[in-house]
Amino acid sequence: MPSQKHTYGYNKNLTANSFTRNGYIFLGWSRTKQNPISEYDTSKITYTDGASVSNLTTSTENVTLYAVWLETWASAGASVTLKQDASGAYLISSAEELGKLSYMALEGHDFSGETVKLTNNIDLAGKYWMPISETGKFSGTFDGCDKKINGLTTQNFGRYAVWGALFGTIENAKIENVILSNVSIDTSDRGAGIASLCNSSQIRNCQVLSGKIKSNRHSAGIVDHITGNSLVENCVNRAEIVGGYQGGIVALASDSTIKNCINFGLLSQNNDFGRNDYWFGGIVGISAGNNIENCINYGNIQTTVTVGGMGGIVALCNDGSTRIISSANYGFVTHVDNECLNLSGIVGVIWAECELEYCSSTGEISNSSGAIFGGSKTPFIKASYYSMIVGNQERKRAYGNAEDFNEGFRYEKEMNNGLPMQVGLFEYASQIPQQSDVLSVGLAGFEII
């Protein structure tokens, strides 16, 4: 970097860092030269990046500042040689070997046409994680083989380490059978368990078992942003989600499919980042032209900040046409301000075309513009219902007719608190007797629309 001239007695900002070092995170500047550090320690940093400084010396001498670098698993794995099986698949059995994938991606390797398999449980405690393909993209197949990755940790370092997830960008990729536990993801943008950005890719059979995912902007349990006819299927999130645009499974989705997914994680935000457009969705935060099928939200959604919308399944249906099919919300959707509108059991706000088919919500709503949907546009609704507490009042309403309900629901008074259940949504659906009188018996006491 070029030298700077400073005048004694006057403040001046340090030039922003332009150095890069693959596998390391830049933390700031020190007056003394030191080796990369393995743990974040502010005592090692004299000046932060771009800091305003003055009076660095009392003479006209030159002052040298040294970059402070933080090690990650990518740097720890830089010199590792990966094993491959007879088919050429990379076999990963340690944290250093997993870090090698991140380092290879930083070097420009996109894994196109290649397969990676986990052969052992992996513990990532002790170092920060740098997402595989935070720069560039991952275009291969990653099979977690149901092995557990524990302790994935990222930290919000401002303009460095901006994304937080196992993967950064995946494109034309397949990610499957991945299990994460005890995640601690704190990032300035695009926080998620599995991937930050998913384009024309498939994520199947992945789980985030525990931990917290926090971002100043977008955050989700499985993937922050999906687009390009991507598929997220058979995925489960149990981590707590904190951020601006939030989804229990996906934060932002366009032209893609989210299918057979379940969220148990709490969605919350009690620290206002100065935004006025928070969106909280039990499955998807903001949806534009997606199919959301056979999904369940059990996670509670709660906040004290000003929101655009909160929904048990989707916060906002924006552009395009979104179909929500055979999906159920059991979570509470609550806001400290009971005057706040656009809190609903299925979709918080609808601005574009939206279809609800065989959907239900039975979680408590603190206040609602429509109990099952809100916003300026009315969706097409086929055989859907809500039975919930709204404020202090119990409300029950069903949309549809007996023929439609019999097609999409089954009823057994000993199950689901005596309310109809979607065919195929639950494992025990095949055990539920066929009913010809779902509307008259299973929806007794409902207002029928």
Coordinates of C-alpha atoms in Angstrom, one line a residue:
M1 CA 0.0 0.0 0.0
P2 CA 1.2 3.5 -0.7
S3 CA 2.5 5.7 2.2
Q4 CA 0.4 8.4 3.8
K5 CA 1.4 11.8 5.0
H6 CA 0.0 13.0 8.3
T7 CA 0.4 16.4 10.0
Y8 CA 1.0 16.5 13.8
G9 CA -2.0 17.8 15.7
Y10 CA -4.5 16.9 13.0
N11 CA -6.7 13.9 12.7
K12 CA -6.7 11.9 9.5
N13 CA -8.2 8.6 8.5
L14 CA -5.9 5.7 7.7
T15 CA -6.2 4.5 4.1
A16 CA -8.5 1.5 4.0
N17 CA -6.7 -1.8 3.8
S18 CA -6.1 -3.3 0.3
F19 CA -4.0 -6.3 1.4
T20 CA -5.4 -9.8 1.0
R21 CA -4.1 -13.0 2.4
N22 CA -6.0 -16.2 1.4
G23 CA -7.4 -18.0 4.4
Y24 CA -7.0 -15.1 6.8
I25 CA -9.2 -12.3 8.0
F26 CA -7.8 -8.8 8.3
L27 CA -8.6 -7.3 11.7
G28 CA -6.7 -4.0 11.8
W29 CA -3.2 -2.5 12.3
S30 CA -0.5 -2.9 15.0
R31 CA 2.6 -0.8 15.8
T32 CA 4.5 -4.1 16.3
K33 CA 5.0 -7.0 13.8
Q34 CA 3.4 -10.2 14.9
N35 CA 2.4 -13.6 13.6
P36 CA -1.3 -14.3 12.7
I37 CA -3.5 -14.8 15.7
S38 CA -5.7 -17.8 16.2
E39 CA -8.3 -16.1 18.4
Y40 CA -9.9 -12.7 18.1
D41 CA -8.1 -10.4 20.6
T42 CA -8.6 -6.6 20.5
S43 CA -5.4 -6.1 22.6
K44 CA -3.5 -7.1 19.5
I45 CA -5.0 -4.3 17.4
T46 CA -3.7 -0.7 17.7
Y47 CA -5.9 0.8 15.0
T48 CA -9.0 -0.5 13.2
D49 CA -9.3 -0.3 9.5
G50 CA -9.8 3.3 8.3
A51 CA -9.5 4.7 11.8
S52 CA -9.0 8.4 12.4
V53 CA -5.5 8.9 13.9
S54 CA -3.3 11.8 15.0
N55 CA 0.1 12.3 16.6
L56 CA 1.5 8.9 15.7
T57 CA 5.0 10.3 16.5
T58 CA 6.5 13.5 17.8
S59 CA 9.2 13.7 15.1
T60 CA 9.3 13.6 11.3
E61 CA 10.2 9.9 11.3
N62 CA 8.3 7.3 9.3
V63 CA 5.8 5.1 11.2
T64 CA 5.2 1.5 10.1
L65 CA 1.9 -0.2 10.8
Y66 CA 1.6 -3.9 10.5
A67 CA -1.5 -5.9 9.4
V68 CA -3.1 -8.1 12.0
W69 CA -4.4 -11.3 10.5
L70 CA -6.8 -13.8 12.1
E71 CA -6.3 -17.5 11.2
T72 CA -9.3 -19.5 10.0
W73 CA -9.8 -23.2 9.2
A74 CA -9.0 -22.2 5.6
S75 CA -5.5 -21.2 6.6
A76 CA -5.1 -24.2 8.9
G77 CA -5.9 -26.5 5.9
A78 CA -3.9 -24.7 3.3
S79 CA -1.0 -27.2 3.2
V80 CA -3.2 -30.3 3.7
T81 CA -3.4 -32.9 0.9
L82 CA -6.9 -34.3 0.5
K83 CA -7.5 -38.0 0.0
Q84 CA -9.7 -39.3 -2.9
D85 CA -11.5 -42.6 -3.4
A86 CA -11.4 -44.7 -6.5
S87 CA -14.1 -42.5 -8.2
G88 CA -12.1 -39.4 -7.5
A89 CA -14.4 -38.0 -4.7
Y90 CA -12.6 -36.0 -2.0
L91 CA -12.9 -37.7 1.4
I92 CA -13.0 -35.3 4.4
S93 CA -12.4 -36.5 7.9
S94 CA -11.0 -33.5 9.8
A95 CA -11.5 -29.8 10.4
E96 CA -8.3 -29.1 8.5
E97 CA -9.4 -31.1 5.5
L98 CA -12.8 -29.3 5.5
G99 CA -10.8 -26.0 5.7
K100 CA -8.8 -27.1 2.7
L101 CA -12.0 -26.9 0.6
S102 CA -12.4 -23.3 1.7
Y103 CA -8.8 -22.6 0.8
M104 CA -9.1 -24.3 -2.6
A105 CA -12.2 -22.1 -3.4
L106 CA -10.2 -19.0 -2.5
E107 CA -7.6 -20.1 -5.0
G108 CA -10.3 -20.3 -7.7
H109 CA -11.3 -24.0 -7.6
D110 CA -15.0 -24.3 -8.2
F111 CA -15.3 -28.2 -7.9
S112 CA -17.4 -28.4 -11.0
G113 CA -18.1 -32.0 -11.8
E114 CA -16.4 -33.1 -8.6
T115 CA -17.8 -34.8 -5.4
V116 CA -16.9 -34.2 -1.8
K117 CA -17.9 -36.7 1.0
L118 CA -17.6 -36.4 4.7
T119 CA -16.3 -39.6 6.3
N120 CA -16.2 -38.5 10.0
N121 CA -17.9 -36.1 12.4
I122 CA -16.0 -32.8 12.4
D123 CA -15.5 -30.3 15.3
L124 CA -14.8 -26.7 14.1
A125 CA -14.3 -25.3 17.6
G126 CA -11.2 -23.2 18.2
K127 CA -11.0 -21.3 14.9
Y128 CA -13.3 -19.1 12.8
W129 CA -14.9 -20.5 9.7
M130 CA -14.4 -18.9 6.3
P131 CA -17.3 -20.1 4.0
I132 CA -16.4 -22.4 1.1
S133 CA -16.7 -20.1 -2.0
E134 CA -17.3 -16.8 -0.1
T135 CA -15.5 -15.5 -3.2
G136 CA -16.1 -17.5 -6.4
K137 CA -18.6 -20.3 -6.4
F138 CA -19.0 -24.0 -5.5
S139 CA -20.4 -26.0 -8.4
G140 CA -19.8 -29.6 -7.3
T141 CA -21.6 -32.2 -5.1
F142 CA -21.2 -32.1 -1.4
D143 CA -22.5 -35.1 0.5
G144 CA -22.4 -34.8 4.3
C145 CA -23.2 -38.5 4.6
D146 CA -25.2 -37.7 7.7
K147 CA -22.0 -36.9 9.6
K148 CA -22.2 -34.0 12.1
I149 CA -20.2 -30.7 11.7
N150 CA -20.1 -29.1 15.2
G151 CA -19.3 -25.6 16.2
L152 CA -19.2 -23.7 12.9
T153 CA -18.4 -20.1 14.0
T154 CA -18.2 -16.8 12.1
Q155 CA -17.8 -13.3 13.4
N156 CA -19.0 -9.9 12.1
F157 CA -15.7 -8.1 11.2
G158 CA -17.3 -5.2 9.3
R159 CA -16.4 -5.3 5.6
Y160 CA -14.4 -8.4 6.2
A161 CA -16.0 -11.9 6.5
V162 CA -19.3 -10.4 5.2
W163 CA -21.1 -13.7 4.7
G164 CA -21.6 -16.5 7.3
A165 CA -22.5 -20.1 6.4
L166 CA -20.9 -23.4 5.6
F167 CA -20.9 -22.3 1.9
G168 CA -20.8 -18.8 0.4
T169 CA -22.1 -19.0 -3.2
I170 CA -23.3 -22.4 -4.7
E171 CA -24.2 -22.5 -8.3
N172 CA -25.3 -25.6 -10.3
A173 CA -24.4 -27.5 -7.1
K174 CA -25.9 -30.3 -5.0
I175 CA -25.6 -30.1 -1.2
E176 CA -27.1 -33.0 0.7
N177 CA -27.1 -34.9 4.0
V178 CA -25.4 -32.2 6.0
I179 CA -25.9 -31.9 9.8
L180 CA -24.7 -28.8 11.7
S181 CA -24.9 -28.4 15.4
N182 CA -24.0 -25.5 17.8
V183 CA -23.6 -23.0 15.1
S184 CA -22.6 -19.4 16.1
I185 CA -23.0 -17.3 13.0
D186 CA -22.7 -13.5 13.4
T187 CA -22.2 -11.6 10.1
S188 CA -23.0 -8.3 8.5
D189 CA -24.9 -9.8 5.6
R190 CA -26.3 -13.2 4.4
G191 CA -26.2 -15.4 7.5
A192 CA -27.4 -19.0 7.2
G193 CA -26.5 -22.5 8.2
I194 CA -25.8 -24.2 4.8
A195 CA -25.3 -21.5 2.2
S196 CA -25.5 -17.7 1.8
L197 CA -26.4 -17.7 -1.9
C198 CA -27.9 -20.6 -3.9
N199 CA -28.3 -20.3 -7.6
S200 CA -29.7 -23.1 -9.8
S201 CA -28.8 -25.6 -7.1
Q202 CA -30.3 -28.3 -4.9
I203 CA -30.1 -28.5 -1.1
R204 CA -31.6 -31.7 0.3
N205 CA -31.8 -33.5 3.6
C206 CA -29.9 -30.9 5.6
Q207 CA -30.3 -30.0 9.3
V208 CA -29.2 -27.2 11.6
L209 CA -29.7 -28.8 15.0
S210 CA -28.8 -25.9 17.4
G211 CA -27.2 -22.5 17.8
K212 CA -27.8 -19.0 16.7
I213 CA -27.6 -17.3 13.3
K214 CA -27.5 -13.5 13.3
S215 CA -27.0 -10.9 10.6
N216 CA -27.5 -7.2 10.3
R217 CA -29.4 -7.8 7.0
H218 CA -30.6 -11.3 5.9
S219 CA -30.6 -14.5 8.0
A220 CA -32.1 -17.9 7.7
G221 CA -31.8 -21.4 9.1
I222 CA -30.7 -23.2 5.8
V223 CA -30.0 -20.7 3.0
D224 CA -30.1 -17.0 2.9
H225 CA -31.0 -16.4 -0.8
I226 CA -32.2 -18.9 -3.4
T227 CA -32.9 -18.2 -7.0
G228 CA -32.7 -19.7 -10.5
N229 CA -35.1 -22.6 -10.1
S230 CA -33.3 -23.9 -7.0
L231 CA -34.7 -26.6 -4.7
V232 CA -34.6 -26.8 -0.9
E233 CA -36.1 -30.1 0.2
N234 CA -36.4 -32.1 3.4
C235 CA -34.5 -29.6 5.5
V236 CA -34.9 -28.8 9.2
N237 CA -33.8 -25.8 11.2
R238 CA -33.7 -25.6 15.0
A239 CA -31.3 -22.6 15.4
E240 CA -32.5 -19.2 16.6
I241 CA -32.6 -16.6 13.8
V242 CA -31.9 -12.9 14.3
G243 CA -31.8 -10.3 11.5
G244 CA -33.6 -7.9 9.2
Y245 CA -35.1 -10.2 6.5
Q246 CA -35.6 -13.6 8.3
G247 CA -36.8 -17.0 7.3
G248 CA -36.8 -20.2 9.3
I249 CA -35.6 -22.0 6.2
V250 CA -34.9 -19.3 3.5
A251 CA -34.7 -15.5 3.9
L252 CA -35.1 -14.4 0.2
A253 CA -36.5 -16.8 -2.5
S254 CA -37.2 -16.2 -6.1
D255 CA -38.4 -18.6 -8.8
S256 CA -37.6 -21.7 -6.8
T257 CA -39.1 -24.5 -4.7
I258 CA -39.1 -25.1 -0.9
K259 CA -40.5 -28.5 -0.1
N260 CA -41.0 -30.7 2.9
C261 CA -39.1 -28.4 5.3
I262 CA -39.7 -27.7 9.0
N263 CA -38.6 -24.8 11.2
F264 CA -38.5 -25.1 15.0
G265 CA -36.2 -22.1 15.5
L266 CA -37.2 -18.9 17.2
L267 CA -37.3 -15.8 14.9
S268 CA -36.6 -12.6 16.8
Q269 CA -35.1 -9.1 16.6
N270 CA -35.1 -6.8 19.6
N271 CA -32.2 -4.6 18.6
D272 CA -33.2 -2.2 15.9
F273 CA -30.4 -1.8 13.3
G274 CA -32.0 1.4 12.1
R275 CA -34.1 -0.4 9.4
N276 CA -37.8 0.2 8.7
D277 CA -38.4 -2.9 6.7
Y278 CA -38.0 -6.0 8.9
W279 CA -39.7 -9.1 7.6
F280 CA -40.1 -12.4 9.5
G281 CA -41.4 -15.6 7.9
G282 CA -41.5 -19.0 9.6
I283 CA -40.4 -20.7 6.4
V284 CA -39.6 -17.9 3.9
G285 CA -39.0 -14.3 4.6
I286 CA -39.6 -12.7 1.2
S287 CA -41.0 -14.8 -1.7
A288 CA -41.2 -13.9 -5.4
G289 CA -42.5 -16.6 -7.7
N290 CA -41.9 -19.7 -5.6
N291 CA -43.7 -23.0 -4.8
I292 CA -43.7 -23.7 -1.1
E293 CA -45.1 -27.2 -0.4
N294 CA -45.6 -29.4 2.6
C295 CA -43.8 -27.1 5.0
I296 CA -44.4 -26.7 8.8
N297 CA -43.4 -23.9 11.1
Y298 CA -43.3 -24.6 14.8
G299 CA -41.0 -21.7 15.7
N300 CA -42.3 -18.6 17.4
I301 CA -41.9 -15.3 15.7
Q302 CA -41.5 -12.3 18.0
T303 CA -40.1 -8.8 18.0
T304 CA -40.3 -5.3 19.4
V305 CA -39.0 -3.4 16.3
T306 CA -41.0 -1.8 13.5
V307 CA -41.8 -4.5 10.9
G308 CA -43.0 -4.6 7.3
G309 CA -44.7 -8.0 7.9
M310 CA -44.7 -11.2 9.9
G311 CA -46.1 -14.5 8.7
G312 CA -46.2 -18.1 10.0
I313 CA -45.1 -19.4 6.6
V314 CA -44.1 -16.3 4.5
A315 CA -43.6 -12.7 5.6
L316 CA -44.1 -11.0 2.2
C317 CA -45.3 -12.3 -1.2
N318 CA -43.6 -9.8 -3.4
D319 CA -43.0 -10.1 -7.2
G320 CA -44.3 -13.0 -9.4
S321 CA -46.7 -15.6 -8.3
T322 CA -46.2 -17.6 -5.1
R323 CA -48.1 -20.9 -4.3
I324 CA -48.2 -22.1 -0.8
I325 CA -49.5 -25.7 -0.7
S326 CA -50.3 -28.1 2.2
S327 CA -48.4 -26.0 4.8
A328 CA -49.1 -25.4 8.4
N329 CA -48.1 -22.9 11.1
Y330 CA -48.2 -23.8 14.8
G331 CA -45.9 -21.0 16.0
F332 CA -47.0 -17.8 17.7
V333 CA -46.6 -14.6 15.8
T334 CA -46.4 -11.8 18.3
H335 CA -45.4 -8.1 18.4
V336 CA -45.1 -6.0 21.6
D337 CA -47.1 -3.3 19.8
N338 CA -50.6 -4.6 19.5
E339 CA -51.4 -1.8 17.0
C340 CA -48.9 -3.3 14.5
L341 CA -50.7 -4.7 11.5
N342 CA -49.5 -7.2 8.9
L343 CA -49.1 -10.1 11.3
S344 CA -50.7 -13.2 10.0
G345 CA -50.7 -17.0 10.4
I346 CA -49.7 -17.8 6.8
V347 CA -48.6 -14.7 4.9
G348 CA -47.9 -11.4 6.6
V349 CA -48.2 -9.2 3.5
I350 CA -49.3 -9.9 -0.1
W351 CA -48.3 -7.5 -2.8
A352 CA -48.4 -9.8 -5.8
E353 CA -50.2 -13.0 -7.0
C354 CA -50.5 -15.6 -4.3
E355 CA -52.3 -18.9 -3.9
L356 CA -53.0 -20.7 -0.6
E357 CA -54.1 -24.3 -1.0
Y358 CA -54.7 -26.7 1.9
C359 CA -53.0 -24.4 4.4
S360 CA -53.7 -23.9 8.2
S361 CA -52.6 -21.8 11.1
T362 CA -53.3 -22.6 14.8
G363 CA -50.6 -20.4 16.5
E364 CA -51.5 -17.4 18.5
I365 CA -51.4 -14.0 16.8
S366 CA -50.9 -10.8 18.9
N367 CA -52.7 -8.7 16.3
S368 CA -53.7 -9.4 12.7
S369 CA -54.8 -7.7 9.5
G370 CA -56.4 -10.9 8.4
A371 CA -55.4 -13.8 10.6
I372 CA -54.4 -15.9 7.6
F373 CA -53.1 -13.2 5.2
G374 CA -52.5 -9.5 5.2
G375 CA -51.6 -6.7 2.8
S376 CA -53.2 -4.9 -0.1
K377 CA -54.0 -7.9 -2.3
T378 CA -56.3 -10.9 -1.6
P379 CA -54.9 -14.3 -2.5
F380 CA -56.6 -17.2 -4.2
I381 CA -57.6 -19.5 -1.3
K382 CA -58.6 -23.1 -1.7
A383 CA -59.6 -25.2 1.4
S384 CA -57.6 -23.4 4.1
Y385 CA -58.4 -22.5 7.7
Y386 CA -57.2 -20.8 10.8
S387 CA -58.1 -21.6 14.4
M388 CA -56.2 -19.3 16.7
I389 CA -56.2 -16.7 19.5
V390 CA -56.0 -13.2 18.0
G391 CA -55.3 -10.7 20.8
N392 CA -57.6 -12.1 23.5
Q393 CA -60.2 -13.5 21.2
E394 CA -60.6 -16.9 19.6
R395 CA -61.2 -16.9 15.9
K396 CA -62.1 -19.8 13.6
R397 CA -62.6 -19.4 9.9
A398 CA -62.5 -21.8 7.0
Y399 CA -62.2 -20.9 3.3
G400 CA -63.6 -23.5 0.9
N401 CA -66.2 -26.2 0.5
A402 CA -66.6 -29.8 1.6
E403 CA -65.3 -31.3 -1.7
D404 CA -62.1 -29.2 -1.6
F405 CA -61.5 -30.0 2.1
N406 CA -62.0 -33.7 1.6
E407 CA -59.4 -33.6 -1.2
G408 CA -56.7 -32.0 0.9
F409 CA -57.4 -32.8 4.5
R410 CA -58.2 -35.8 6.8
Y411 CA -59.9 -35.6 10.1
E412 CA -59.5 -37.7 13.3
K413 CA -60.8 -36.1 16.5
E414 CA -57.9 -37.6 18.6
M415 CA -55.2 -35.9 16.5
N416 CA -54.2 -32.3 16.0
N417 CA -56.5 -31.1 18.7
G418 CA -59.4 -32.3 16.7
L419 CA -58.6 -30.1 13.7
P420 CA -58.2 -31.3 10.1
M421 CA -54.7 -32.2 8.9
Q422 CA -53.2 -31.9 5.5
V423 CA -52.9 -35.2 3.5
G424 CA -49.2 -36.2 3.2
L425 CA -47.9 -33.4 5.5
F426 CA -47.4 -35.6 8.5
E427 CA -45.8 -39.0 8.7
Y428 CA -49.0 -40.5 10.2
A429 CA -51.3 -39.1 7.5
S430 CA -51.8 -42.5 6.0
Q431 CA -53.2 -43.7 9.3
I432 CA -55.9 -41.1 9.3
P433 CA -59.3 -42.5 8.2
Q434 CA -60.8 -41.2 5.0
Q435 CA -63.6 -38.8 6.0
S436 CA -66.5 -37.7 3.8
D437 CA -67.7 -35.1 6.3
V438 CA -64.5 -33.1 7.1
L439 CA -66.2 -29.7 6.6
S440 CA -69.3 -30.5 8.7
V441 CA -67.4 -32.4 11.5
G442 CA -63.8 -31.4 11.5
L443 CA -64.6 -27.7 11.1
A444 CA -67.5 -27.5 13.5
G445 CA -67.7 -24.1 15.1
F446 CA -65.9 -22.4 12.2
E447 CA -67.1 -19.4 10.2
I448 CA -67.2 -20.8 6.6
I449 CA -66.2 -18.4 3.8

